[in-house]
Short mmCIF file of C-alpha atoms in Angstrom, two decimals:
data_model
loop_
_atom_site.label_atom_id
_atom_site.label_comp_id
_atom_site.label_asym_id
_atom_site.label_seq_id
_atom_site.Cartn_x
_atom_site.Cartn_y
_atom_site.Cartn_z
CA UNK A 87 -207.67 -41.63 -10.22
CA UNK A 88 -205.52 -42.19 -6.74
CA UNK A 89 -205.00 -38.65 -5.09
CA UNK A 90 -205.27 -39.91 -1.53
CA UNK A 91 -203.96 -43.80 -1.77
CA UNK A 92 -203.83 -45.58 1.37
CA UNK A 93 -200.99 -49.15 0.84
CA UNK A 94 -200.70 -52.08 3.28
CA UNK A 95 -197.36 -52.66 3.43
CA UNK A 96 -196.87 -55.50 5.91
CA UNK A 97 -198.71 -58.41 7.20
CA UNK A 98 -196.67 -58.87 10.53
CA UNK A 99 -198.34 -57.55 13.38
CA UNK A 100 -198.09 -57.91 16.96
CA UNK A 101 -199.78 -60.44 18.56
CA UNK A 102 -201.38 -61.12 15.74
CA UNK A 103 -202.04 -64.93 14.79
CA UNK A 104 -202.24 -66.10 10.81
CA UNK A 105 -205.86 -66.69 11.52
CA UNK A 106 -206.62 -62.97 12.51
CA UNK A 107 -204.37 -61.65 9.81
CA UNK A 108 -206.99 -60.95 7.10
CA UNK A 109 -209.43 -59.45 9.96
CA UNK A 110 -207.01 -56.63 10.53
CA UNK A 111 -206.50 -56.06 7.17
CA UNK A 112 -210.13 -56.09 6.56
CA UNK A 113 -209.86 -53.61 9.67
CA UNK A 114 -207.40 -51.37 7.84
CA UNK A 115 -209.09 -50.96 4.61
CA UNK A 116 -212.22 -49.96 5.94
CA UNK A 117 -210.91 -47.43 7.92
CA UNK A 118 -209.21 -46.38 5.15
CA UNK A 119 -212.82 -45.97 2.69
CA UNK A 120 -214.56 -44.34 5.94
CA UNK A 121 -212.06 -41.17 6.47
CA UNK A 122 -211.39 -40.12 3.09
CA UNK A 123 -208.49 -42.47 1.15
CA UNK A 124 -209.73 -42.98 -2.23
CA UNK A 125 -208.04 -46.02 -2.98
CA UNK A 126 -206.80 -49.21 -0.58
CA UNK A 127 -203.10 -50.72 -2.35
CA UNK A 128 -201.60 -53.94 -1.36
CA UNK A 129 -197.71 -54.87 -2.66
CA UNK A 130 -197.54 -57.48 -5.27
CA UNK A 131 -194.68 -59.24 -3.74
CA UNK A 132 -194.32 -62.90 -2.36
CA UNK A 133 -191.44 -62.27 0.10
CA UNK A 134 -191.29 -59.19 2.49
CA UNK A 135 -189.05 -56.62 1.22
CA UNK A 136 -186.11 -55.92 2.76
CA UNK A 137 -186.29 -52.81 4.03
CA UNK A 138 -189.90 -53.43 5.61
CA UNK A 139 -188.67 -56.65 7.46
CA UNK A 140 -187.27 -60.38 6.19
CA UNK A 141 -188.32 -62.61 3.34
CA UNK A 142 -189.91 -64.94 5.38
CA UNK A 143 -192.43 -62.35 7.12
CA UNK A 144 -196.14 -62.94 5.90
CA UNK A 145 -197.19 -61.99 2.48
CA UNK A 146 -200.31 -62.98 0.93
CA UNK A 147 -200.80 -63.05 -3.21
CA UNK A 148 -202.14 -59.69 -3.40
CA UNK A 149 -204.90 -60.06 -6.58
CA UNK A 150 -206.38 -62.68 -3.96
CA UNK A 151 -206.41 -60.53 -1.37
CA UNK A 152 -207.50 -57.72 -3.22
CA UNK A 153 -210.23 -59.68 -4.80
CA UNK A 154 -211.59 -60.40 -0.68
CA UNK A 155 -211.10 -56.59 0.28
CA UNK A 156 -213.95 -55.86 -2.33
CA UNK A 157 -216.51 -57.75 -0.97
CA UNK A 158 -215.46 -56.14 2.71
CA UNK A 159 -215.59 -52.44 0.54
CA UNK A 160 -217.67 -50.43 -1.51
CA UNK A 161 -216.15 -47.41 -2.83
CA UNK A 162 -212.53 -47.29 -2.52
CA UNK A 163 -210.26 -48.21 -5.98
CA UNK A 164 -208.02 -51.12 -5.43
CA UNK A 165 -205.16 -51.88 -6.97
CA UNK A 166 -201.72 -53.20 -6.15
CA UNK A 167 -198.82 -50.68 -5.73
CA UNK A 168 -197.54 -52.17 -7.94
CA UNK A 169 -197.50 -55.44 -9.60
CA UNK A 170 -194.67 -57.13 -10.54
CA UNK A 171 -194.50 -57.40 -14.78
CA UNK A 172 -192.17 -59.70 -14.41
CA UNK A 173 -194.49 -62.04 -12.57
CA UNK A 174 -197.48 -62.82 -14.95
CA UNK A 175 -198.16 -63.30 -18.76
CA UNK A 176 -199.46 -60.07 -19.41
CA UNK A 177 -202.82 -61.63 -21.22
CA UNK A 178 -203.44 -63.61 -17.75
CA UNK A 179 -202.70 -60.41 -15.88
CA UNK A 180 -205.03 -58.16 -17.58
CA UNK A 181 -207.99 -61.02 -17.38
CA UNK A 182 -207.04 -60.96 -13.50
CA UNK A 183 -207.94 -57.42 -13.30
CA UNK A 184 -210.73 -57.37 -15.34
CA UNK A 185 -211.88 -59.77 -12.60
CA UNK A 186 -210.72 -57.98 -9.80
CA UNK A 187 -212.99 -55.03 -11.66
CA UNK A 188 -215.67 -57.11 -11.91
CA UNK A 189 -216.09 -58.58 -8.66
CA UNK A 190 -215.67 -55.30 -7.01
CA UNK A 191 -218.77 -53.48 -9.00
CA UNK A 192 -215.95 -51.24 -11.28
CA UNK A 193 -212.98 -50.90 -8.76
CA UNK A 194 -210.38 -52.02 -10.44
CA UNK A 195 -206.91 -50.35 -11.27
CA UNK A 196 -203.66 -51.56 -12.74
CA UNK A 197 -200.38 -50.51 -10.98
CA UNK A 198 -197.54 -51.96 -12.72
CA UNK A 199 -193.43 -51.83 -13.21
CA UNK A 200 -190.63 -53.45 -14.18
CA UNK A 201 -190.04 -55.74 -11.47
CA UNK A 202 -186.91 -55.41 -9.32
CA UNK A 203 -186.61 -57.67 -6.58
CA UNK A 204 -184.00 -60.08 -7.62
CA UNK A 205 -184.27 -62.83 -4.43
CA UNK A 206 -187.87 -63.43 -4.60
CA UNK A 207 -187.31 -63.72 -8.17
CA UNK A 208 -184.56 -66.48 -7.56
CA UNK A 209 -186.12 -68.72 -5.19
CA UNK A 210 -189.61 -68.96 -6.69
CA UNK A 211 -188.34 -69.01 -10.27
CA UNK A 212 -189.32 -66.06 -12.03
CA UNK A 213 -187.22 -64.81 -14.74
CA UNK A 214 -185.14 -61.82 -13.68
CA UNK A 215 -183.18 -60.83 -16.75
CA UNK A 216 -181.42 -57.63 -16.99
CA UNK A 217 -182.44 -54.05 -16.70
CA UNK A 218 -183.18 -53.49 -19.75
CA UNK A 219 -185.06 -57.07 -19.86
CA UNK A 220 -187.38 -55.86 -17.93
CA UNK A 221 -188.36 -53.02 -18.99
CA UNK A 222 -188.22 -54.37 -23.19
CA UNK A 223 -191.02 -56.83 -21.11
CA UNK A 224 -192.92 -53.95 -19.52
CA UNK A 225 -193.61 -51.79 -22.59
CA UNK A 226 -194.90 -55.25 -24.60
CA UNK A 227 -196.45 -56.52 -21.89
CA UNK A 228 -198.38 -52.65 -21.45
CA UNK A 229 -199.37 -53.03 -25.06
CA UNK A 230 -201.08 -55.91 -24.11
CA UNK A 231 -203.05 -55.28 -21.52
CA UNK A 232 -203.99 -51.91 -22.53
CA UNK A 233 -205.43 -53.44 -25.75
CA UNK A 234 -207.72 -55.97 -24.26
CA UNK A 235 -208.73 -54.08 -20.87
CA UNK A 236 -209.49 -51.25 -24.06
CA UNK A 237 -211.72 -54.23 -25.24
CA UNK A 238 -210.16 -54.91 -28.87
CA UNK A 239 -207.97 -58.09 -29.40
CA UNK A 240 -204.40 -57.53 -29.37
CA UNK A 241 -201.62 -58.75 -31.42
CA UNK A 242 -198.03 -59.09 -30.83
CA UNK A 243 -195.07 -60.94 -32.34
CA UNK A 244 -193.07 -58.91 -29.70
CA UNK A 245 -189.56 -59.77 -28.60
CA UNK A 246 -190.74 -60.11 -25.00
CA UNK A 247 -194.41 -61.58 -25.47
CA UNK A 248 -197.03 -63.41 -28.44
CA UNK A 249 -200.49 -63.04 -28.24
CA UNK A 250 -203.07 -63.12 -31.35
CA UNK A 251 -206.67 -61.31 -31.14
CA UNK A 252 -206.31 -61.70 -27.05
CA UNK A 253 -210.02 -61.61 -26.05
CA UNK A 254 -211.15 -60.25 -22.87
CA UNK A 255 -214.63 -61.24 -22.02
CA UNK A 256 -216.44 -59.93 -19.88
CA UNK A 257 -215.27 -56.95 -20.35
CA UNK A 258 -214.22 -54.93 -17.29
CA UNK A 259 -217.07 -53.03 -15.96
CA UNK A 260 -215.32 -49.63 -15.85
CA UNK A 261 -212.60 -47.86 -17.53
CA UNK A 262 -209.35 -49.52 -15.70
CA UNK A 263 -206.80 -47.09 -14.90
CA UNK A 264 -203.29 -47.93 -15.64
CA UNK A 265 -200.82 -46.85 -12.64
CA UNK A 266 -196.71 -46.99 -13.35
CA UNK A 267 -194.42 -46.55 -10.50
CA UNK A 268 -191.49 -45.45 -10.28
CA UNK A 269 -189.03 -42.29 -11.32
CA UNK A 270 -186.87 -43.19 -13.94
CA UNK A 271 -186.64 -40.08 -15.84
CA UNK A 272 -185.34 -41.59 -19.22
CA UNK A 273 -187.69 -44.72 -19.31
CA UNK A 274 -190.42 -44.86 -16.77
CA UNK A 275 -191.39 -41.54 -16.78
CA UNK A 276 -191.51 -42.08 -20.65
CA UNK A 277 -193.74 -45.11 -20.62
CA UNK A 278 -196.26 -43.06 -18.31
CA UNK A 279 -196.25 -40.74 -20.95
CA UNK A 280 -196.97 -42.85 -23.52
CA UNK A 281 -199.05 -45.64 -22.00
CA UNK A 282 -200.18 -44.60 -18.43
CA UNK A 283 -203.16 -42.53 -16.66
CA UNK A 284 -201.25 -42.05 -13.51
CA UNK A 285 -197.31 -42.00 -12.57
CA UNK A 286 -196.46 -42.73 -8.74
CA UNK A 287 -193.16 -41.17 -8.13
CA UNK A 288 -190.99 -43.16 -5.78
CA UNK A 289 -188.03 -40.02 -5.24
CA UNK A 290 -187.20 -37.99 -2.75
CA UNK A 291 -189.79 -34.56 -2.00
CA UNK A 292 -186.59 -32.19 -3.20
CA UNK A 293 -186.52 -34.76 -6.41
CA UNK A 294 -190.03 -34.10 -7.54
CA UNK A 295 -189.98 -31.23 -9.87
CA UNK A 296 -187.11 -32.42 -11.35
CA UNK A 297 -189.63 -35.74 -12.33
CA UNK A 298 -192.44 -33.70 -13.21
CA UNK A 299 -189.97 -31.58 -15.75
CA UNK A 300 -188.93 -35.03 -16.97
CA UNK A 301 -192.75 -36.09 -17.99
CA UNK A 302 -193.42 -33.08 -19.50
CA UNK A 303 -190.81 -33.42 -21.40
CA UNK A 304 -191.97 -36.84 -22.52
CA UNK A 305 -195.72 -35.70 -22.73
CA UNK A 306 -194.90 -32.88 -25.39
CA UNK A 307 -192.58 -35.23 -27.45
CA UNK A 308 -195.19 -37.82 -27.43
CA UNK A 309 -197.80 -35.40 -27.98
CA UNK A 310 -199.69 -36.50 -24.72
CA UNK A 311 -201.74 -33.91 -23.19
CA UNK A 312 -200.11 -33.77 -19.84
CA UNK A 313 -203.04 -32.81 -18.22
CA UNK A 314 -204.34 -36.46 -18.61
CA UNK A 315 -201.63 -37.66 -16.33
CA UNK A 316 -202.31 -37.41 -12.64
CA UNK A 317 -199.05 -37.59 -10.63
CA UNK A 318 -198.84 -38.98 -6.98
CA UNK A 319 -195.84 -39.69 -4.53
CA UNK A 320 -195.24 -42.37 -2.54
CA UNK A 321 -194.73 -41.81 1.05
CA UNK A 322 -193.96 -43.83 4.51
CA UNK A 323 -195.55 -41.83 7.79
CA UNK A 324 -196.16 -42.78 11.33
CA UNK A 325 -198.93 -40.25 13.03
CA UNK A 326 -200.56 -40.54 16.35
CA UNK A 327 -202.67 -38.01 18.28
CA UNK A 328 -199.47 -36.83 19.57
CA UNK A 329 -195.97 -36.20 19.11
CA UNK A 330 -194.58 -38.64 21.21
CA UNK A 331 -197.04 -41.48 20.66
CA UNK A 332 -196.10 -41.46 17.26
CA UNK A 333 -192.06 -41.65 17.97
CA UNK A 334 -192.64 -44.38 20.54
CA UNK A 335 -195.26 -46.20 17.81
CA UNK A 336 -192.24 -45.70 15.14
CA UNK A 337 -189.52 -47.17 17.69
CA UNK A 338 -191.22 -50.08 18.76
CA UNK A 339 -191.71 -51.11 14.76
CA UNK A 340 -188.25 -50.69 14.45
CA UNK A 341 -187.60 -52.99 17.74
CA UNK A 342 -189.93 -55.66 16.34
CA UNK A 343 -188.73 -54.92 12.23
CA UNK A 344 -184.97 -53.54 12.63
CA UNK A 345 -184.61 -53.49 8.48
CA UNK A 346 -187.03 -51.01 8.66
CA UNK A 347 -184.14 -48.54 10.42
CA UNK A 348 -183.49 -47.75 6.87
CA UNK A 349 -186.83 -45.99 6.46
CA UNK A 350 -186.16 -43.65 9.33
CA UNK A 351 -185.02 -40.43 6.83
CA UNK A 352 -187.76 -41.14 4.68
CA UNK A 353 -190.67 -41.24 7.23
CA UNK A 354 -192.80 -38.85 8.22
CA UNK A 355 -193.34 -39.12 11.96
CA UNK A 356 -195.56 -36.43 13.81
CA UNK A 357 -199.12 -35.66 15.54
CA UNK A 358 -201.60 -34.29 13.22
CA UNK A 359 -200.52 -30.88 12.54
CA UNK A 360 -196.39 -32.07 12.09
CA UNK A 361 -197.86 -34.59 9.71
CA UNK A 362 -200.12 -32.26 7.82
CA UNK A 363 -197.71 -29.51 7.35
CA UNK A 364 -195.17 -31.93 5.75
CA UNK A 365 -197.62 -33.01 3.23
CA UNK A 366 -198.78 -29.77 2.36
CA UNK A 367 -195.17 -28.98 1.43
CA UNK A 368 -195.05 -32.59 -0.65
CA UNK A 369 -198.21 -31.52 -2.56
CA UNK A 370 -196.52 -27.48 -2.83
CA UNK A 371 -193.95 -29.28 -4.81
CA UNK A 372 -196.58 -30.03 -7.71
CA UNK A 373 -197.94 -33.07 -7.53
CA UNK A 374 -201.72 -34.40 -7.29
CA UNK A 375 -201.96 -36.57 -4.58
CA UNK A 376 -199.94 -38.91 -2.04
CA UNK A 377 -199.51 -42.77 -1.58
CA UNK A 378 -199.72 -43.36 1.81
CA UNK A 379 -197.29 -46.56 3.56
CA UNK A 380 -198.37 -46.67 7.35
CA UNK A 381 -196.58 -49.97 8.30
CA UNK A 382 -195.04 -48.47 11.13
CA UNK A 383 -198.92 -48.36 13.13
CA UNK A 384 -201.30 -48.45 10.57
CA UNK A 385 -202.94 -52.05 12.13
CA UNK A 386 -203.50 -49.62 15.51
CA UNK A 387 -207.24 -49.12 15.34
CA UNK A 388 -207.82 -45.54 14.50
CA UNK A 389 -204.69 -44.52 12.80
CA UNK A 390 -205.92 -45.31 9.61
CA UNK A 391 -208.41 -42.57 10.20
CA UNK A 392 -206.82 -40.35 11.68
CA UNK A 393 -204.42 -40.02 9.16
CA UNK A 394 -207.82 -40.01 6.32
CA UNK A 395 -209.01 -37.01 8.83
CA UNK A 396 -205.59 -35.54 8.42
CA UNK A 397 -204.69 -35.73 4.97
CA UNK A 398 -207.83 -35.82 3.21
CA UNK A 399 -208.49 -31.99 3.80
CA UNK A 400 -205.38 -30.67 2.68
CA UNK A 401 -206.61 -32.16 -1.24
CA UNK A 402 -209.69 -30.82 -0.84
#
């Protein structure tokens, strides 16, 4: 399970050519493995988000990449953070895994939702649907998937989704965990309950024991042992060995990517020891681990392990 999660956010980097874009990312995730993050996320997402910089910023089919990453790896998870359910049949999407698990010697995890970016969703024609489209599709679509990486052979007449004794051979090498994010109280945090091995709360610090009240909630309705459940929080940070480096770092991202202005309250921006005391307080708050976005300077060699140095410590 993810306690110390490092994600790579964003694929546009400073002089940077499309030819040396995989290199740094290679760059990133072994830095990543070497200082203590447990597991290396990419977003499943086809167009930039908005807030991290414009649609037509680089983004590369993250199962793809992921798949590459393992053979640059050896003992970090991977997994995307989190895929899109609205943008695969749920059979192909758990035989993609199980390949992603396989090629990677047992690596493999599943982090899923409901699918919310409406544009992307437009222009490349995926079905959007409604709220509550979306997540009818994510609770078949999580019966699925659970049932053949499980290894038994599904079937559905669902609303949503048909499959009938869905095979899944080879069988995934290890036992896949099954990531939801998000922190909808009434039905996310209810579907981790019910279907999930790990929730990763996307909410504000001051919001999180709220969330975990909400789950345990769920858990003892459901009659999950909550224990079973481990609970991480996404975060955005910008460290460097010093105060200011790490201010200057965050202002020039947000000269080169000035969407990501919005991400100012939410980042975490500090030397070592500023950085380290705000995630203590994160993981006072109750839950098991962190996410970690560093698209402000993660690409800078050694801030990838520097933060690993940092944070890896404090969960100890």
């Amino acid at each position: 399970m993810t306690r110390l999660g490092y994600q790579i956010a964003n694929f546009t980097y400073p002089d940077v050519p499309d030819e040396q874009l995989f290199a740094t990312i290679v760059a990133q995730a072994k830095e990543a493995e070497a200082s203590g993050f447990d597991t290396v996320f990419v977003m499943d997402h086809f167009y930039q988000l908005p807030m991290l910089g414009e649609p037509d910023d680089p983004m590369i089919e993250c199962y793809t990449l992921l798949s590459a990453l393992a053979q640059h790896t050896s003992t970090v998870r991977l997994s995307s953070l989190v895929t899109g359910n609205t943008y695969r049949n749920p059979a192909l999407l758990a035989k993609t895994v199980t390949a992603l698990d396989i090629v990677s010697g047992g690596r493999a995890q599943l982090g899923i939702g409901a699918g919310w970016y409406e544009l992307e969703h437009d222009s490349l024609g995926f079905e959007f649907g409604t709220f509550t489209d979306r997540f009818e599709k994510l609770e078949e679509a999580l019966q699925i998937i659970r049932g053949m990486l499980a290894g038994d052979r599904p079937t559905l007449d669902g609303k949503r989704y048909r499959v009938r004794e869905a095979l899944n051979v080879p069988a995934p090498l290890s036992t896949i965990p099954v990531m939801i994010g998000g922190g909808g109280e009434r039905k996310t945090l209810r579907m981790v309950a019910q279907y999930a091995d790990e929730s990763n709360l996307l909410c504000p610090p001051a919001d999180i024991p709220r969330k975990l009240a909400a789950l345990d909630e769920h858990c003892e309705r459901l009659g999950r042992d909550r224990s079973e459940i481990t609970v991480t929080v996404q975060t955005y940070v910008c460290m460097a060995p010093t105060h200011d480096e790490a201010v200057a770092e965050f202002e020039e991202y947000v000269r080169r990517t000035p969407a990501a202005e919005v991400r100012r309250g939410q980042m975490i921006i500090g030397d070592p020891d500023e950085v380290a005391a705000r995630y203590a307080e994160i993981l006072a708050a109750g839950v098991d681990g962190f996410t970690v976005n560093a698209a402000a300077n993660g690409h800078v060699p050694g801030r990838v392990s520097l933060l690993g140095e940092t944070l890896a410590p404090l969960l100890a």
